[in-house]
Coordinates of C-alpha atoms and ligand atoms in Angstrom, one line a residue:
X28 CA 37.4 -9.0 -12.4
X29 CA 34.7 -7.5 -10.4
X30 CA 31.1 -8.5 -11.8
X31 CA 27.8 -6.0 -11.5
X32 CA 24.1 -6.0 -12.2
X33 CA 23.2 -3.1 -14.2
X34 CA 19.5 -1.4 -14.4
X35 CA 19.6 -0.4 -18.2
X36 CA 16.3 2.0 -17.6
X37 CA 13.0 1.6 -16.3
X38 CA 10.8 -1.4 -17.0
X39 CA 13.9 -3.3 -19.2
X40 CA 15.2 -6.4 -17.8
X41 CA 18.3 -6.3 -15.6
X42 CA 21.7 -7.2 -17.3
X43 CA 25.2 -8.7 -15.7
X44 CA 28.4 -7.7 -16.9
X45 CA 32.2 -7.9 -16.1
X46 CA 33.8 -4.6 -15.5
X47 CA 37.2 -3.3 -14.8
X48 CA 39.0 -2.7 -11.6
X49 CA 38.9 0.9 -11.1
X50 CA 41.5 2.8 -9.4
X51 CA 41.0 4.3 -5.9
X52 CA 41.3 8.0 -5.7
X53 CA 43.2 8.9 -2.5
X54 CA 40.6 8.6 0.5
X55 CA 38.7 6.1 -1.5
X56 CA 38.1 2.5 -0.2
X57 CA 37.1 -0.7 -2.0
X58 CA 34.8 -3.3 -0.6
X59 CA 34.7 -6.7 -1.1
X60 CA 30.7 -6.5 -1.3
X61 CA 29.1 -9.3 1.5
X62 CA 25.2 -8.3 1.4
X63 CA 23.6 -5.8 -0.2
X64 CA 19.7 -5.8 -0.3
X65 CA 16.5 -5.4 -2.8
X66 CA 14.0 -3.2 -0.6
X67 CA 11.0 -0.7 -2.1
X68 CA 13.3 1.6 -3.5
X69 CA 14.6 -0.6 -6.5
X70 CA 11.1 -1.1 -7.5
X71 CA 10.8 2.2 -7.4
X72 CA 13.6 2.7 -9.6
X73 CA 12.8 -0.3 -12.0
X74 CA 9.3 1.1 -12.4
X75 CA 10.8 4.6 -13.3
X76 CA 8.9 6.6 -10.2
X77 CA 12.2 8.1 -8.9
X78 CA 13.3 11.6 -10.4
X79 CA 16.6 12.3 -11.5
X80 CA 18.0 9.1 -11.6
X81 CA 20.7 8.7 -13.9
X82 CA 20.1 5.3 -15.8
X83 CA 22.4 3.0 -16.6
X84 CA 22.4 2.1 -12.9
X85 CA 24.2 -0.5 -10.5
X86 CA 21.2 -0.8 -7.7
X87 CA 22.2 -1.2 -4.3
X88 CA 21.6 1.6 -1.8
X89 CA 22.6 -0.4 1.4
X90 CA 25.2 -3.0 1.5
X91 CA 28.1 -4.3 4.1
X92 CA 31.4 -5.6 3.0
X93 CA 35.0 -6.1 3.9
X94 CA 38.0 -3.4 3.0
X95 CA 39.7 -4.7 0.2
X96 CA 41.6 -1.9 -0.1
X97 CA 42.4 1.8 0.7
X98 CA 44.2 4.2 -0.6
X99 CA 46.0 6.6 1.5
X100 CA 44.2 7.0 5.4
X101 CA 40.9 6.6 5.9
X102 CA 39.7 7.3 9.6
X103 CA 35.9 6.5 11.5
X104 CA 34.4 9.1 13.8
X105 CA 36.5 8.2 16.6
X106 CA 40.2 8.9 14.6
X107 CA 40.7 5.1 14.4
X108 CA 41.8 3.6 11.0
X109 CA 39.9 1.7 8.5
X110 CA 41.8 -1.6 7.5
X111 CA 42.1 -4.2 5.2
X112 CA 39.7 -7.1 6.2
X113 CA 37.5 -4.6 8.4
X114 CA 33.7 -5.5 7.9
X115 CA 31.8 -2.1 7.4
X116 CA 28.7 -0.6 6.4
X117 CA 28.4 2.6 5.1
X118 CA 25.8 5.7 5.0
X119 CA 24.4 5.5 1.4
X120 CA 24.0 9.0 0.8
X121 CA 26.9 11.0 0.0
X122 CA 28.0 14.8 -0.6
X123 CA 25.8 16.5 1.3
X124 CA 27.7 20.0 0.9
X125 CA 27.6 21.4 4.4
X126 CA 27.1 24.8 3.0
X127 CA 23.5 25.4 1.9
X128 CA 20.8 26.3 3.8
X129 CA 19.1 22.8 4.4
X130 CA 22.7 21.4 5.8
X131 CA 23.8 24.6 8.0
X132 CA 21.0 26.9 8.5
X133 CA 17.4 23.9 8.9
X134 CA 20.1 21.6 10.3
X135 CA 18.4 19.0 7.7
X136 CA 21.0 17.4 5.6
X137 CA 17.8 14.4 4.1
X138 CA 17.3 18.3 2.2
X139 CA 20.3 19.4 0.9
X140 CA 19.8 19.5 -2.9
X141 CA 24.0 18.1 -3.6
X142 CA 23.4 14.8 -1.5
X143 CA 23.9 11.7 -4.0
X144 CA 23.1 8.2 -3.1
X145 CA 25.0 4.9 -4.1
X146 CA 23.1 2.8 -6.0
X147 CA 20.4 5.4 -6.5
X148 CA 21.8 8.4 -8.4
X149 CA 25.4 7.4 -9.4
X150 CA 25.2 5.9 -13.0
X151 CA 27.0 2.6 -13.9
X152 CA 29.3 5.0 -16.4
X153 CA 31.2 6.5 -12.9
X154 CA 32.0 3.3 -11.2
X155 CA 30.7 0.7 -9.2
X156 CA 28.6 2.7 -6.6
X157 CA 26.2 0.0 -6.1
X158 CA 25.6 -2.7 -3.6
X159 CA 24.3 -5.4 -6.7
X160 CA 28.3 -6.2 -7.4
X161 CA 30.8 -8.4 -6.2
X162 CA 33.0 -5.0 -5.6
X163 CA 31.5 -1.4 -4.6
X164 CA 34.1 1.5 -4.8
X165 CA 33.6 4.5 -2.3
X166 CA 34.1 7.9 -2.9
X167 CA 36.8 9.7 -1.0
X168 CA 34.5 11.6 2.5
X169 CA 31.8 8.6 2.3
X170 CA 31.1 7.6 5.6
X171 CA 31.9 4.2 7.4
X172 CA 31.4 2.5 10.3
X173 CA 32.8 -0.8 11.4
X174 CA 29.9 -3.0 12.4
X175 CA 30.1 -3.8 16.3
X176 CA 31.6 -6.9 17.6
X177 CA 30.1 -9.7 17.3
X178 CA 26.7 -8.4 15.1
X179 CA 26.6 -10.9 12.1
X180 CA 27.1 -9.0 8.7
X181 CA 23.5 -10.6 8.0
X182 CA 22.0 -8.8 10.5
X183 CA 23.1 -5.6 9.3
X184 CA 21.5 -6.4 5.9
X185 CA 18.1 -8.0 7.3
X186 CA 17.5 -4.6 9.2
X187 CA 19.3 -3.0 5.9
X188 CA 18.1 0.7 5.1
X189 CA 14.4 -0.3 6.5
X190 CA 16.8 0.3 10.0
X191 CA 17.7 3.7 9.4
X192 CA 14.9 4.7 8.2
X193 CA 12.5 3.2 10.7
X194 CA 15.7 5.0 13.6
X195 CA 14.6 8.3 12.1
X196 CA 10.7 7.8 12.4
X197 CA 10.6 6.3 15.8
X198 CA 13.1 9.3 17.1
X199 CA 11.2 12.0 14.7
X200 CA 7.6 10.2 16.7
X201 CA 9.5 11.6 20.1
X202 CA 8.0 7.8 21.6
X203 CA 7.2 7.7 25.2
X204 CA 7.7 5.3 27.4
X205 CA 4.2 3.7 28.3
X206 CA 3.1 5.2 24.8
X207 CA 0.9 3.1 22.9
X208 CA 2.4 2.8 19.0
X209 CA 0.5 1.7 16.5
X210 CA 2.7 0.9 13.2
X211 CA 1.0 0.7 9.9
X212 CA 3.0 -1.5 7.8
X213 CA 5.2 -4.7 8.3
X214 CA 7.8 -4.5 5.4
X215 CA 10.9 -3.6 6.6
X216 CA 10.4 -0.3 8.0
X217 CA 7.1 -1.2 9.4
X218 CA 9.1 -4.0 11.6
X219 CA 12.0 -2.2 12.3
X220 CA 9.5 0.6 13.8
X221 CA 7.8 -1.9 16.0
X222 CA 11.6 -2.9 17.0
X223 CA 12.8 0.8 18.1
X224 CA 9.1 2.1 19.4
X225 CA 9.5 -1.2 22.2
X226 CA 13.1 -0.3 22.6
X227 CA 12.5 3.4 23.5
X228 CA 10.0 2.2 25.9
X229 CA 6.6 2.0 24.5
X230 CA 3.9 0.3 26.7
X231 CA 1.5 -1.4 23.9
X232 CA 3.2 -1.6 20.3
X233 CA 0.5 -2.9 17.6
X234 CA 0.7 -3.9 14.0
X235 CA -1.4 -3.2 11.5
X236 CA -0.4 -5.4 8.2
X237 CA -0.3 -7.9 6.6
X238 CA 0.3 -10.8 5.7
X239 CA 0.3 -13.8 8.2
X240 CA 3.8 -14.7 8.5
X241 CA 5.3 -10.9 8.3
X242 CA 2.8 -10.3 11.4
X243 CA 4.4 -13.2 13.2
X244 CA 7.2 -11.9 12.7
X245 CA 6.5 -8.8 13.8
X246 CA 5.3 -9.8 17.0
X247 CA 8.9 -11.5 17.1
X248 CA 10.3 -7.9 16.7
X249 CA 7.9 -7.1 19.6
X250 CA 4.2 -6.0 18.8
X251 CA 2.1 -7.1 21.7
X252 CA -0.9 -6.9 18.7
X253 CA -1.4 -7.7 15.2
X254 CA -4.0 -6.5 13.3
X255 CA -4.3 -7.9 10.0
X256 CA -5.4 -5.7 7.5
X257 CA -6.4 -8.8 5.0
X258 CA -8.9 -9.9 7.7
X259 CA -10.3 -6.5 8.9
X260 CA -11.8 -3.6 7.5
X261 CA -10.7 0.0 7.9
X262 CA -13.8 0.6 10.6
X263 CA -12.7 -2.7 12.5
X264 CA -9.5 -2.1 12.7
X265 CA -10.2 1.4 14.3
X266 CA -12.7 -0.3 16.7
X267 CA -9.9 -2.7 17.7
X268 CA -7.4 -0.1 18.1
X269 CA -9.7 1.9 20.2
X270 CA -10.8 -0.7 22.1
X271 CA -6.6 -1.1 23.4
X272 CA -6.7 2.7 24.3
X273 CA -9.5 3.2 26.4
X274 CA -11.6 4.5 23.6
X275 CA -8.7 7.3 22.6
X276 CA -6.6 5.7 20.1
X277 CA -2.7 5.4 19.8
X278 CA -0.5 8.5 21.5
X279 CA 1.6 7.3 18.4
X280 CA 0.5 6.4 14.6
X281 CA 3.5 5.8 12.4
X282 CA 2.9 4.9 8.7
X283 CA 4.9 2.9 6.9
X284 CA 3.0 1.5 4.4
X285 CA 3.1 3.3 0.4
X286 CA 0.0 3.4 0.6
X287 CA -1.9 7.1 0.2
X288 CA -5.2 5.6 1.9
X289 CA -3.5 4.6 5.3
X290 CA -2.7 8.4 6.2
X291 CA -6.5 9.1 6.2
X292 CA -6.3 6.1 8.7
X293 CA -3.5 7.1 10.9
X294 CA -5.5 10.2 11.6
X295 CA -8.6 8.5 12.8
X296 CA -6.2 6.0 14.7
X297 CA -4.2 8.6 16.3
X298 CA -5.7 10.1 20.2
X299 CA -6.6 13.3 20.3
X300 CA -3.4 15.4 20.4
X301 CA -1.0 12.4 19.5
X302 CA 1.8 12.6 17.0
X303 CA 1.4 10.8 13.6
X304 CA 4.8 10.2 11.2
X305 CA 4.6 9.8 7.7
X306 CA 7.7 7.6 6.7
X307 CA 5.8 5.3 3.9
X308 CA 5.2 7.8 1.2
X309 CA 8.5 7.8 -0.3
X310 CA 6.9 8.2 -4.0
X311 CA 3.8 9.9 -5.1
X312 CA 1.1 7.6 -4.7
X313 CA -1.6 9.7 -5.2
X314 CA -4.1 12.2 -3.2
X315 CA -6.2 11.5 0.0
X316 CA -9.4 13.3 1.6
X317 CA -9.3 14.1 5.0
X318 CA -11.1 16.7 7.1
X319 CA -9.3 19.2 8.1
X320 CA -11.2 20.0 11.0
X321 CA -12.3 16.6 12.4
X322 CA -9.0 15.1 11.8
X323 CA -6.6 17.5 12.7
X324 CA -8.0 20.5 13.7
X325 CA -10.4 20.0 16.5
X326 CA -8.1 16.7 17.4
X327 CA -4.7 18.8 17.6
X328 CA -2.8 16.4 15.9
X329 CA 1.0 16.7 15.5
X330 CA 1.7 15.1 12.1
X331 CA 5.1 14.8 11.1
X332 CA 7.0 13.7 7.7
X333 CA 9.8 11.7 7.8
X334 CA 12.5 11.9 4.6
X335 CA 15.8 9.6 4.2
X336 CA 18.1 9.5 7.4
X337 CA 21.2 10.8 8.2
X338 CA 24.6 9.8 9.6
X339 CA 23.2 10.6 13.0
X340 CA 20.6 7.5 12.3
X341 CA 22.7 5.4 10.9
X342 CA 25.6 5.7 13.7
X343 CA 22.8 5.2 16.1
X344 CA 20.6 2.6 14.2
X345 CA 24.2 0.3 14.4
X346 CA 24.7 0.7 17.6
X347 CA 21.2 -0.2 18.8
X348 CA 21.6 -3.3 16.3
X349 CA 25.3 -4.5 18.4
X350 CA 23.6 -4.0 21.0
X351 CA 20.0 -6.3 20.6
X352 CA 20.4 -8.4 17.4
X353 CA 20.4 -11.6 19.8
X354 CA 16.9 -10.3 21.3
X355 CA 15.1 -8.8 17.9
X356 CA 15.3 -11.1 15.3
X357 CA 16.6 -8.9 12.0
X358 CA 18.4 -11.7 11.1
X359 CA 15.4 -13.5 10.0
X360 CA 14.9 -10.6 7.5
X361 CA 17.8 -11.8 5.6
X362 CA 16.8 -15.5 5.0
X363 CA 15.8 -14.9 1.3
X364 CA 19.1 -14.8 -0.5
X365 CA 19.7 -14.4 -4.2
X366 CA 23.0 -14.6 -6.5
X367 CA 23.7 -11.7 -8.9
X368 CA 22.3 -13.6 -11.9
X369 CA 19.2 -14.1 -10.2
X370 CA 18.5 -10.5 -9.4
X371 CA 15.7 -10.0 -11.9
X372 CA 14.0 -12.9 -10.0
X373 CA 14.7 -10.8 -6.7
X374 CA 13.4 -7.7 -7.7
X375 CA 10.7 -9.7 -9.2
X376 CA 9.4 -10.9 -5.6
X377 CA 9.9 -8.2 -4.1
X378 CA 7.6 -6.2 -6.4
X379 CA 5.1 -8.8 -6.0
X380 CA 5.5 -9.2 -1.8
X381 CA 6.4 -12.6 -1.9
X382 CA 9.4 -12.0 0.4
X383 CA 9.4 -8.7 2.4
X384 CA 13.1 -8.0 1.6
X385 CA 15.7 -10.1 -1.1
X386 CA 19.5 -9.8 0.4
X387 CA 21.8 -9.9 -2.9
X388 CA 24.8 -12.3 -2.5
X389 CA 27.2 -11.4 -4.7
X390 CA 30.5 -13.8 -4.1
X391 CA 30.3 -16.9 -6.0
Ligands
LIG408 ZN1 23.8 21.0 1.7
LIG409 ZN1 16.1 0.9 0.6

């Protein structure tokens, strides 16, 4: 009998349950769940900041697992059938209609207003559409991919939806090669940024976070500089940056930190007309004050926002990970594990950044 962790609402504790098998409509698949992951998002959701979420939830945006079962033919993007025992990841959002002016006319699916996400706005009432389960049922036109030969299921979960995300940034940043990248940030996005910005050929990548270990880490996942934020102030760090740039500043800011404050810092960080992305602010933090002229203005400064990902980042995001998870150490994201009855204790540190991501384990 397939067991789940259910968010009753905001702020309550977590509960686990036993639920019942469900049966596959035709074109659905069942997983066997391997990894899913607690990233910013469920303490989002667990502090209530999301809108329209429909609570009782399973939590669980981004998982891999193995087909248990499907019913009737389900094909990936190159015709080939999905089998029993395959290993596959799939896009978390689901439904985006095709039809409405974000999907066909803007070309921006992140903005169509029918997309759904599993373990975000499915309630526990409509089956098990989270990762936090030992079984995650998928709706028929959800869509799958079979993670590339060889790439270790953990992987896939220690780059987890920070990979996507951090795809769609670096690509929406139009990186350079020989650019100089600073990334603000090194949670998950933050390091899967500095990851993709060396990948796509940036000449200096440097990392502004905190603390210690993560920026060790991110100087595993390539940042030729650390700056940590703990140990230097706002003007400091600027000097610092500058003082890798010739006095300009980055041709590339990306933020990805929550944090309102470090917009008003990309802009000073950012050369004269360079390109900042906004990627961190994925709930309302609050206002800033910048200066319209100084900062944007006179410096002709692209600034960019950056909202979910779509297929097109995920497809690519896996197939950048089968291709240098040997080199880039995602794996190591994955090293804190956690049981399904110890998921309050997971959310728990990740609320309070003692690990920068918690992989849920749900087999026994
Ligand atoms: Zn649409
Ligand atoms: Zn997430």
């Amino acid at each position: 009998m397939p067991t789940a962790v259910i968010m009753p609402a905001p702020h309550q504790p977590l509960e686990t349950r036993a639920c019942e098998m469900p049966a596959l409509p035709p074109g659905g698949v069942l997983l066997e769940t391997l990894f899913s992951e607690v990233c910013g998002t469920d303490v989002h959701l667990w502090h209530g900041r999301l809108a329209g979420v429909p609570y009782p939830i399973i939590p669980g945006h981004v998982s891999v697992g193995r087909i248990a079962a499907v019913c009737g033919t389900v094909k990936d993007i190159e015709g080939q059938p999905f089998r029993e025992g395959d290993t596959v990841a799939f896009l978390d959002v689901h439904g985006s209609c095709g039809r409405c002016f974000y999907c066909t006319v803007a070309k921006a699916t992140t903005r169509c207003p029918e997309r759904r996400v599993y373990g975000i706005t499915f309630s526990a009432g409509e089956g098990l559409h989270g990762g936090w389960a030992t079984h995650i049922t998928l709706k028929p036109g959800t869509r799958l991919l079979r993670l590339p030969a060889g790439l270790d299921p953990a992987a896939y979960i220690g780059g987890g939806c920070g990979l996507n995300t951090a795809f769609h940034a670096v690509e929406r940043a139009a990186v350079a090669m020989a650019d100089t990248v600073a990334v603000q940030g090194a949670g998950p996005v933050g390091l899967s940024c500095v990851a993709f910005a060396r990948l796509r050929g940036a000449g200096t990548v440097i990392c502004l976070g905190a603390p210690a270990d993560r920026l060790e880490l991110a100087r595993e996942m390539g940042a030729d500089v650390t700056i940590d934020i703990t140990q230097r102030g706002v003007d400091e760090r600027l000097r610092e940056v500058r003082a890798l740039t010739h006095g300009r500043g980055a041709d590339v800011v990306i933020e990805a930190t929550g944090q309102p404050g470090a917009v008003a810092e990309a802009l000073h960080l950012v050369r004269d007309q360079g390109t900042v992305v906004i990627v961190g602010q994925y709930t309302d933090a609050g206002e800033i004050t910048v200066n319209p002229h100084l900062d944007i203005n006179k410096k002709h400064v692209d600034i960019r926002g950056c909202w979910g990902s779509d297929f097109s980042h995920f497809y690519k995001a896996i197939a950048m990970l089968g291709r240098h998870h040997r080199q880039i150490p995602w794996r190591r994201l994955a090293e804190r594990q956690y049981g399904l009855a110890d998921a309050q204790r997971a959310l728990e540190d990740v609320a309070a950044l003692r690990v920068p991501k918690a992989v849920i384990v749900p087999a026994p």
